[in-house]
Short mmCIF file of C-alpha atoms in Angstrom, two decimals:
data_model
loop_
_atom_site.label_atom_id
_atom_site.label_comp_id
_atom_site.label_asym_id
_atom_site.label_seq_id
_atom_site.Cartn_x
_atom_site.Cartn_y
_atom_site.Cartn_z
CA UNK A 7 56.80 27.46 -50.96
CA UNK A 8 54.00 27.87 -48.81
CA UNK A 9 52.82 31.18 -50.40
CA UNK A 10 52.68 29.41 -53.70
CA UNK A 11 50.60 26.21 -52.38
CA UNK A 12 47.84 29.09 -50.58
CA UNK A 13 47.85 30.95 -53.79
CA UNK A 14 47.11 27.18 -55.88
CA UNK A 15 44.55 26.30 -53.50
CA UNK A 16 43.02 29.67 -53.07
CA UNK A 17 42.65 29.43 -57.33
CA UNK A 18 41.61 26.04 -56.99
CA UNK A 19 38.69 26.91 -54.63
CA UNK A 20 37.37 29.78 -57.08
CA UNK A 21 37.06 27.55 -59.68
CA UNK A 22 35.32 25.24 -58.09
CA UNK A 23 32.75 27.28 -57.28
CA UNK A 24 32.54 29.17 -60.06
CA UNK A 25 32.27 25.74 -62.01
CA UNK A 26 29.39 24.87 -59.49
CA UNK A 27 27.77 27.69 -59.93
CA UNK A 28 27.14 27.21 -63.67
CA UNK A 29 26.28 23.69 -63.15
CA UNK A 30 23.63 22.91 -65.37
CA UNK A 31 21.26 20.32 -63.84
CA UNK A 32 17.54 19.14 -63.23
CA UNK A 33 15.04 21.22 -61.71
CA UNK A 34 14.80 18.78 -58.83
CA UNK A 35 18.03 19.74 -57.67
CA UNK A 36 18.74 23.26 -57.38
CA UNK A 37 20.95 23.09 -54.86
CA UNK A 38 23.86 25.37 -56.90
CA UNK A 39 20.86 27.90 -56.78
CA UNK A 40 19.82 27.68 -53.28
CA UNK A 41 23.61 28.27 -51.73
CA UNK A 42 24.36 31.43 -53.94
CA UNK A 43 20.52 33.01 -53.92
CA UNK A 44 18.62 31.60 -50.55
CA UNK A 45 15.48 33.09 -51.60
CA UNK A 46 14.74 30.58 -54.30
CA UNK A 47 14.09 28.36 -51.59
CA UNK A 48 10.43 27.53 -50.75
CA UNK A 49 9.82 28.67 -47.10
CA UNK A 50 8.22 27.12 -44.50
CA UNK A 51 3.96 27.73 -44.51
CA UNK A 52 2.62 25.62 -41.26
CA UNK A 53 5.81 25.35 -38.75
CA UNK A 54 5.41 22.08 -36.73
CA UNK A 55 5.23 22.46 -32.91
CA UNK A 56 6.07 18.80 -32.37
CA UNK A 57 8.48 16.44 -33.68
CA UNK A 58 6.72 13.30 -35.10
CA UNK A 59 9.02 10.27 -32.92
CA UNK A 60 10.65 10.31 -29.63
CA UNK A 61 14.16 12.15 -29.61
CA UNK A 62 17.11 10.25 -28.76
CA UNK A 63 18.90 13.30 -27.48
CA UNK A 64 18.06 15.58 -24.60
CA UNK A 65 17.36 19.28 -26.69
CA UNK A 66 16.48 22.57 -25.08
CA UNK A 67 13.60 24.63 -27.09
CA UNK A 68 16.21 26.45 -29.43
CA UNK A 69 17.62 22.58 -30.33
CA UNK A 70 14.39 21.26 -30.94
CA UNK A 71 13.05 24.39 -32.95
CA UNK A 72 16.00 24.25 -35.16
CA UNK A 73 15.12 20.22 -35.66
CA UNK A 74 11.48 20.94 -36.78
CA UNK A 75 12.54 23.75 -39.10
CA UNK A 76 15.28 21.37 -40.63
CA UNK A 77 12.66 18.44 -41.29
CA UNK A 78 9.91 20.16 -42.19
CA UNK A 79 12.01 22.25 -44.90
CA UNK A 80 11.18 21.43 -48.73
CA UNK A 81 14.61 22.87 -50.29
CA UNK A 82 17.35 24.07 -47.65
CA UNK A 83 17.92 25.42 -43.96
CA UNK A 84 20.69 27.44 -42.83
CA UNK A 85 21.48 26.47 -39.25
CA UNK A 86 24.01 28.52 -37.47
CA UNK A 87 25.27 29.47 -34.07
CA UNK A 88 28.96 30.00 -32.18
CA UNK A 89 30.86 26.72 -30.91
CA UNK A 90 29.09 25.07 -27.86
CA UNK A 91 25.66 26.08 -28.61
CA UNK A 92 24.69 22.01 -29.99
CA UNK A 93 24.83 22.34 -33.44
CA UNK A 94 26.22 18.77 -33.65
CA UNK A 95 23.77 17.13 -31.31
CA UNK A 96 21.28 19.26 -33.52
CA UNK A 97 22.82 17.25 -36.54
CA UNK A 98 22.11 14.06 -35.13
CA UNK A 99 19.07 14.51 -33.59
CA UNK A 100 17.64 15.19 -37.05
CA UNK A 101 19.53 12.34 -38.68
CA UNK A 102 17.17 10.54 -36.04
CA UNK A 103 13.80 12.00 -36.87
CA UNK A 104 14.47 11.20 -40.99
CA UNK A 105 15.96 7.67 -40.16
CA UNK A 106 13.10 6.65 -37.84
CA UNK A 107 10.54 8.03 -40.69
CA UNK A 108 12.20 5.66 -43.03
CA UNK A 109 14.00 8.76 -45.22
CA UNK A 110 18.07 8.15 -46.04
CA UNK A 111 20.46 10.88 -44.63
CA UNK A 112 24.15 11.93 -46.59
CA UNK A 113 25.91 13.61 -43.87
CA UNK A 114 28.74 15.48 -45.29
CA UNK A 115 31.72 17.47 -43.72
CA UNK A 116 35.09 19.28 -44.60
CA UNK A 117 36.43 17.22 -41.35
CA UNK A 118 35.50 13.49 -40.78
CA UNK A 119 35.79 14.00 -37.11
CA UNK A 120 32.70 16.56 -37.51
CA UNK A 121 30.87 13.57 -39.21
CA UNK A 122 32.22 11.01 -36.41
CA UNK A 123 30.96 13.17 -33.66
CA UNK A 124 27.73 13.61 -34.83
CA UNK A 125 26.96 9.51 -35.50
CA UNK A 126 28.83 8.89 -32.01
CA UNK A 127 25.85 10.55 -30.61
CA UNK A 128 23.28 7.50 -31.96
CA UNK A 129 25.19 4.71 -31.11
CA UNK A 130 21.55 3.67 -29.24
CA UNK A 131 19.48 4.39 -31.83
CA UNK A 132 18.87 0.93 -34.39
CA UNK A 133 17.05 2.90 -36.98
CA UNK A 134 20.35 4.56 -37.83
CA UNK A 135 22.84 2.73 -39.44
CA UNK A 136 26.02 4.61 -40.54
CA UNK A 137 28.86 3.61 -42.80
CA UNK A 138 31.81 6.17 -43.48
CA UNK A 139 32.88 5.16 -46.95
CA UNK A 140 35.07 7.67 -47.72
CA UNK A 141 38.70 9.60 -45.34
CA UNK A 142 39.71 8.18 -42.67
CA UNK A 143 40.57 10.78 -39.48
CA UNK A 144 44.12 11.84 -38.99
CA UNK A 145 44.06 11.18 -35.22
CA UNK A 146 41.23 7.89 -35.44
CA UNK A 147 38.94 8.31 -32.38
CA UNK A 148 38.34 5.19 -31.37
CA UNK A 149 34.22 5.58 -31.23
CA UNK A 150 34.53 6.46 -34.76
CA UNK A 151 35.94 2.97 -35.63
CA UNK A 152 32.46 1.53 -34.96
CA UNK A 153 31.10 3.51 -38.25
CA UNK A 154 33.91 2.05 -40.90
CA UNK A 155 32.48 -0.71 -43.48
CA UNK A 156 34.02 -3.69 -42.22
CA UNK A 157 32.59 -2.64 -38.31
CA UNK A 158 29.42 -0.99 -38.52
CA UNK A 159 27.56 -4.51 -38.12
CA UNK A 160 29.22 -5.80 -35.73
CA UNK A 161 30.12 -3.15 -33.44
CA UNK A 162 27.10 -0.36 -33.83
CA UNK A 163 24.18 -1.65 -35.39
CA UNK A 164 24.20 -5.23 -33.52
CA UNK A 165 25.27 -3.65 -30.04
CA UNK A 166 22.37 -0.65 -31.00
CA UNK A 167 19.74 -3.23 -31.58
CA UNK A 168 20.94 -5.31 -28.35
CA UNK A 169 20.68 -1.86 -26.52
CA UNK A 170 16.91 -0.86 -28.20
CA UNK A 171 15.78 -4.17 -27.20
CA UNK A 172 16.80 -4.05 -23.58
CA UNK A 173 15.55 -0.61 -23.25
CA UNK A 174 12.42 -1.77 -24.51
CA UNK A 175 11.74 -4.71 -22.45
CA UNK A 176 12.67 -2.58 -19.21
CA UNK A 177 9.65 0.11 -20.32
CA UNK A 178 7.57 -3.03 -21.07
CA UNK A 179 8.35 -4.52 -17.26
CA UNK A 180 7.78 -0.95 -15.93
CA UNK A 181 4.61 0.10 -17.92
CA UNK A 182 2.99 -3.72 -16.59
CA UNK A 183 4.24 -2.95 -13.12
CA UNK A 184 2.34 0.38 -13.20
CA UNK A 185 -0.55 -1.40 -14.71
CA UNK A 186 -0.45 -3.67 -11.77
CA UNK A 187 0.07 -1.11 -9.27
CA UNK A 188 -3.09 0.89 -10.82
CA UNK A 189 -4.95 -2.26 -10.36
CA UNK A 190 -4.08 -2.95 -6.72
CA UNK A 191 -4.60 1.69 -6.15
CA UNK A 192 -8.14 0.49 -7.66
CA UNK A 193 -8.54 -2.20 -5.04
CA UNK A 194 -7.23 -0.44 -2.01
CA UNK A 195 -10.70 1.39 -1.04
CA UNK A 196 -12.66 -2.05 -1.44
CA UNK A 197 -9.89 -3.09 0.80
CA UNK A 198 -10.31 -0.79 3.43
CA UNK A 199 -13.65 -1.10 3.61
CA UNK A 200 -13.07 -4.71 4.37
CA UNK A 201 -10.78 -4.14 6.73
CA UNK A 202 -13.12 -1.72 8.75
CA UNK A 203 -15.87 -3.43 8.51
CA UNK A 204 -13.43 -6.80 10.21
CA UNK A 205 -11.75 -4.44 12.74
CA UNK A 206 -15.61 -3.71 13.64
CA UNK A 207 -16.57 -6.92 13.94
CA UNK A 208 -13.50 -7.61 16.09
CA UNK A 209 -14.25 -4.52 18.50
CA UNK A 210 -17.93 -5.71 18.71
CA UNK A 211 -16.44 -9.23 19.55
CA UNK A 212 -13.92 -7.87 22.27
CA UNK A 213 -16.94 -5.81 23.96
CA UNK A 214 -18.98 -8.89 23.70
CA UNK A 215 -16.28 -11.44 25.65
CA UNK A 216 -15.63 -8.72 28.01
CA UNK A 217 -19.37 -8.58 29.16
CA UNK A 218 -19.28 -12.58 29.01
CA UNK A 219 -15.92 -12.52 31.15
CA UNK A 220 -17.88 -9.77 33.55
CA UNK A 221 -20.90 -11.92 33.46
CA UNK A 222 -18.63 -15.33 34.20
CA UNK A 223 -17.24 -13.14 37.11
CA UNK A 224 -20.39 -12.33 38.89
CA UNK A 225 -21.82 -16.48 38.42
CA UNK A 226 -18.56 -17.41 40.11
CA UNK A 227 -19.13 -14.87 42.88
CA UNK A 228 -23.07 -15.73 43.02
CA UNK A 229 -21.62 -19.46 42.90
CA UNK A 230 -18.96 -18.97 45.89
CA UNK A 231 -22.08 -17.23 47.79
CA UNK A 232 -24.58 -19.64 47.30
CA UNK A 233 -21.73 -23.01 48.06
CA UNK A 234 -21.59 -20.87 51.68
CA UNK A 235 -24.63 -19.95 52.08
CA UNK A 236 -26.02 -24.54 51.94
CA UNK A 237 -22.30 -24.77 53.87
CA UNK A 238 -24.27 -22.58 56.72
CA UNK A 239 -27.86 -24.01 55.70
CA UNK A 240 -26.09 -27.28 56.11
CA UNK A 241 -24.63 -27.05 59.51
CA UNK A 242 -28.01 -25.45 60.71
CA UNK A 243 -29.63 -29.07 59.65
CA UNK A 244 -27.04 -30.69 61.30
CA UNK A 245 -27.68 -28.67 64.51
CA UNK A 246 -31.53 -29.95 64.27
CA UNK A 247 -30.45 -33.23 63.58
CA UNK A 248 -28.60 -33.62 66.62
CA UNK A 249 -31.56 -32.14 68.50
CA UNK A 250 -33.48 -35.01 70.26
CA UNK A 251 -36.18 -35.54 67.36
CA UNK A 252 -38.91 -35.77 70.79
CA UNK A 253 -38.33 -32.00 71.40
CA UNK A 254 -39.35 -31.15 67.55
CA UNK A 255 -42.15 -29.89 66.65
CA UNK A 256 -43.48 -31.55 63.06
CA UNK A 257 -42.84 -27.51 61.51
CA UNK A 258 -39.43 -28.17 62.76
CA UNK A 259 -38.47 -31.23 61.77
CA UNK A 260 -39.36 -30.48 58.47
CA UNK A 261 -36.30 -28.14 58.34
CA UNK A 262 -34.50 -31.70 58.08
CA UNK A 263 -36.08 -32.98 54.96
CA UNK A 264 -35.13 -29.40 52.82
CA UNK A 265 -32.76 -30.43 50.37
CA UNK A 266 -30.72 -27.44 50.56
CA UNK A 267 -29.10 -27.53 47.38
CA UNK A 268 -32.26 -27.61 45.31
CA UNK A 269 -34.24 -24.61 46.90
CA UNK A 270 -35.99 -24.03 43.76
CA UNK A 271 -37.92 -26.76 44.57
CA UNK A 272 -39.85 -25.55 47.22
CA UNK A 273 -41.51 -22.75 45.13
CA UNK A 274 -45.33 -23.73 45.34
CA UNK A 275 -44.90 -26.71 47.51
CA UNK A 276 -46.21 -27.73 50.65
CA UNK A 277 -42.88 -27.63 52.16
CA UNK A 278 -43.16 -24.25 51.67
CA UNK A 279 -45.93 -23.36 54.46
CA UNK A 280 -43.85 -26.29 56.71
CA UNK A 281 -40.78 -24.06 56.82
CA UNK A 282 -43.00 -20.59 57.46
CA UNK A 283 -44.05 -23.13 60.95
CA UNK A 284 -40.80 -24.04 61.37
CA UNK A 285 -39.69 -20.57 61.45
CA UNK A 286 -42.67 -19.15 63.58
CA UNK A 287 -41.40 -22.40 66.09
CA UNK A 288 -37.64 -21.32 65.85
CA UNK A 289 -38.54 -18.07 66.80
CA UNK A 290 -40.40 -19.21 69.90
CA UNK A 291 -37.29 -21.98 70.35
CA UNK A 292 -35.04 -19.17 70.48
CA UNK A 293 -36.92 -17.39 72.70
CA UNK A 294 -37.13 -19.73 75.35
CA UNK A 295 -33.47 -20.18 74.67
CA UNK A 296 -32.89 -16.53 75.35
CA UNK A 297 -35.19 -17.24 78.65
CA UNK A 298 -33.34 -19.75 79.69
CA UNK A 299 -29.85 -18.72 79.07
CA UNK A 300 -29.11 -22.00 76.82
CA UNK A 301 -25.81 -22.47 75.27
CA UNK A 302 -27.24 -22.92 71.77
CA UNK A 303 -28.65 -19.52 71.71
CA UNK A 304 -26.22 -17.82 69.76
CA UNK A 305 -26.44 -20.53 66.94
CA UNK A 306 -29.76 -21.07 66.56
CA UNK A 307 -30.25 -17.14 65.93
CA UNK A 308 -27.45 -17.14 63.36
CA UNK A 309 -29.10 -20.30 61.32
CA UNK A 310 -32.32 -18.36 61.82
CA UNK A 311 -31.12 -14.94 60.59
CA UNK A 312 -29.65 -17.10 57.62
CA UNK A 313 -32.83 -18.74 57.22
CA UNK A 314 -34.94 -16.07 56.85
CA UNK A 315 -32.94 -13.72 54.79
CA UNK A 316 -31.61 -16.21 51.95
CA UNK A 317 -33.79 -18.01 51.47
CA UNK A 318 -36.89 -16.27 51.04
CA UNK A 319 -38.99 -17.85 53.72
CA UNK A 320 -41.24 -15.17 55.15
CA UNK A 321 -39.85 -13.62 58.63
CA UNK A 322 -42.58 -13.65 61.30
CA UNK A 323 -40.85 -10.20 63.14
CA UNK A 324 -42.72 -10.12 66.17
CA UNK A 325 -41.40 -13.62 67.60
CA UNK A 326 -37.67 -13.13 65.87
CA UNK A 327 -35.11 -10.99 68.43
CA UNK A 328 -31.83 -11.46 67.26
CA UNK A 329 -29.75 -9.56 69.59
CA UNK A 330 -27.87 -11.40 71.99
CA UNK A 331 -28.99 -10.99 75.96
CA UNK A 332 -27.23 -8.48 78.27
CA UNK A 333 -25.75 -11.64 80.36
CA UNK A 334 -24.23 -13.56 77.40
#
């Protein structure tokens, strides 16, 4: 009955561990000791504060405390806490820390699924490389199947390394891409100075072509002013010209032979004191024009006024009236 198989087992279970208990073995493993008196156990002098490799699994401080105590303890350590606290990510996060510092692990269990969870939680870690040799699950999960003897090459430690490797060659690509991006940070300030120093020249140019464009303006205008000014200088020649040469005085005609387009060439030359004459005889032309009511009075005081004030030839003011006669 079922009475009678909990009563076999029950006996069953006291002998065993009354048998283990007086197991007589080597003084390197006291582990019969250890489980019925804890206290033979050497405890821990120096607790780490770190662990000594990257973990593989995310812990919280109570995880990661329990994970130093476990590694850095000589004979035994007791971990214990109510379902859902991690105990099993605790388990193979220190499977992880022994495997990477080249140490074997024997993960036993009263359930195989208890052993199967904890492994399914390093299926990305290379350095671990499980194989369930002995039960199979009553209910197979089917990450577990990975761990059995005839899979555990092919399906977890090949895919694992596959997985490392890739993961590795990402951090690579990232950690050179930072590198680079350092270098170019580095560079940016020579950069900018660059830059300002170019955007200054390029402000100093703009001010400089728009006082070269305002310059270019003003020639044009000087230009337009100076093309009317041997238009008017011209016609006034033209005016003498047609004047019977026998009623010129030699200070007038010499108002014929000005080349009005190259005035500068009269500065120090004899011409020079000819066209003061000719002016002093305009005046004294216009005059008797004025006297005599002649038609040509109103020109020959505009080529005189023009005369006399662009072109720099002294103005004798006594002899020069420019306004115009009551009766015109």
């Amino acid at each position: 009955s079922d009475i009678t198989q909990s009563i076999a087992d029950t006996v069953r279970q006291k002998n065993g561990i009354r048998s283990f208990s007086e197991f007589d073995c080597a003084d390197l493993n006291q582990l019969h000791d250890w489980l019925f008196d804890s206290s033979k156990a050497r405890p821990i002098e120096n607790p780490r504060k770190s662990l000594d490799f990257p973990t593989s699994l995310e812990l919280n401080p109570s995880q990661e405390h329990a994970v130093r105590g476990a590694l850095q303890a000589e004979d035994v350590f007791f971990i214990q806490g109510p379902p859902g606290t991690g105990k099993t990510t605790v388990i193979a996060e220190i499977i992880n820390q022994a495997t990477q510092g080249g140490k074997k692990v024997l993960l036993a269990s009263q359930s195989n699924d208890a052993v199967d969870n904890a492994l399914g939680k390093l299926s990305k870690s290379p350095n671990v490389r499980p194989i369930r040799r002995y039960g199979r699950s009553a209910d197979p999960d089917p990450s577990a199947e990975k761990f059995l003897e005839g899979n555990v090459v092919s399906k977890f430690f090949v895919p694992s390394i596959a997985d490392k490797c890739h993961e590795q060659h990402v951090s690579s690509l990232s950690k050179r891409s930072k590198n680079r991006a350092m270098n170019d940070l580095e560079l940016l300030p020579k950069i900018k100075d660059e830059w300002t120093h170019q955007r200054g020249e390029l402000e100093s140019n703009n001010d400089a072509i728009i006082i070269l464009r305002s310059q270019e303006w003003n020639l044009r205008k000087e230009k337009d002013r100076l093309e009317e000014d041997i238009e008017t200088l011209d016609a006034a020649k033209g005016i003498l010209v047609s004047r019977s040469e026998a009623n010129l005085t030699p200070g007038m005609s010499a108002l014929i032979d000005v080349d009005w387009k190259d005035i500068g060439e009269l500065a120090g030359h004899e011409k020079a004191k000819h066209l003061f004459e000719a002016n002093v005889e305009l005046a004294d032309h216009l005059a008797t024009a004025q006297t005599t009511g002649t038609d040509d009075y109103a020109d020959w005081a505009k080529k005189l006024h023009i005369i006399t004030k662009n072109q720099g030839i002294p103005d004798h003011a006594p002899l020069i009236q420019l306004e115009r006669p009551p009766d015109f």
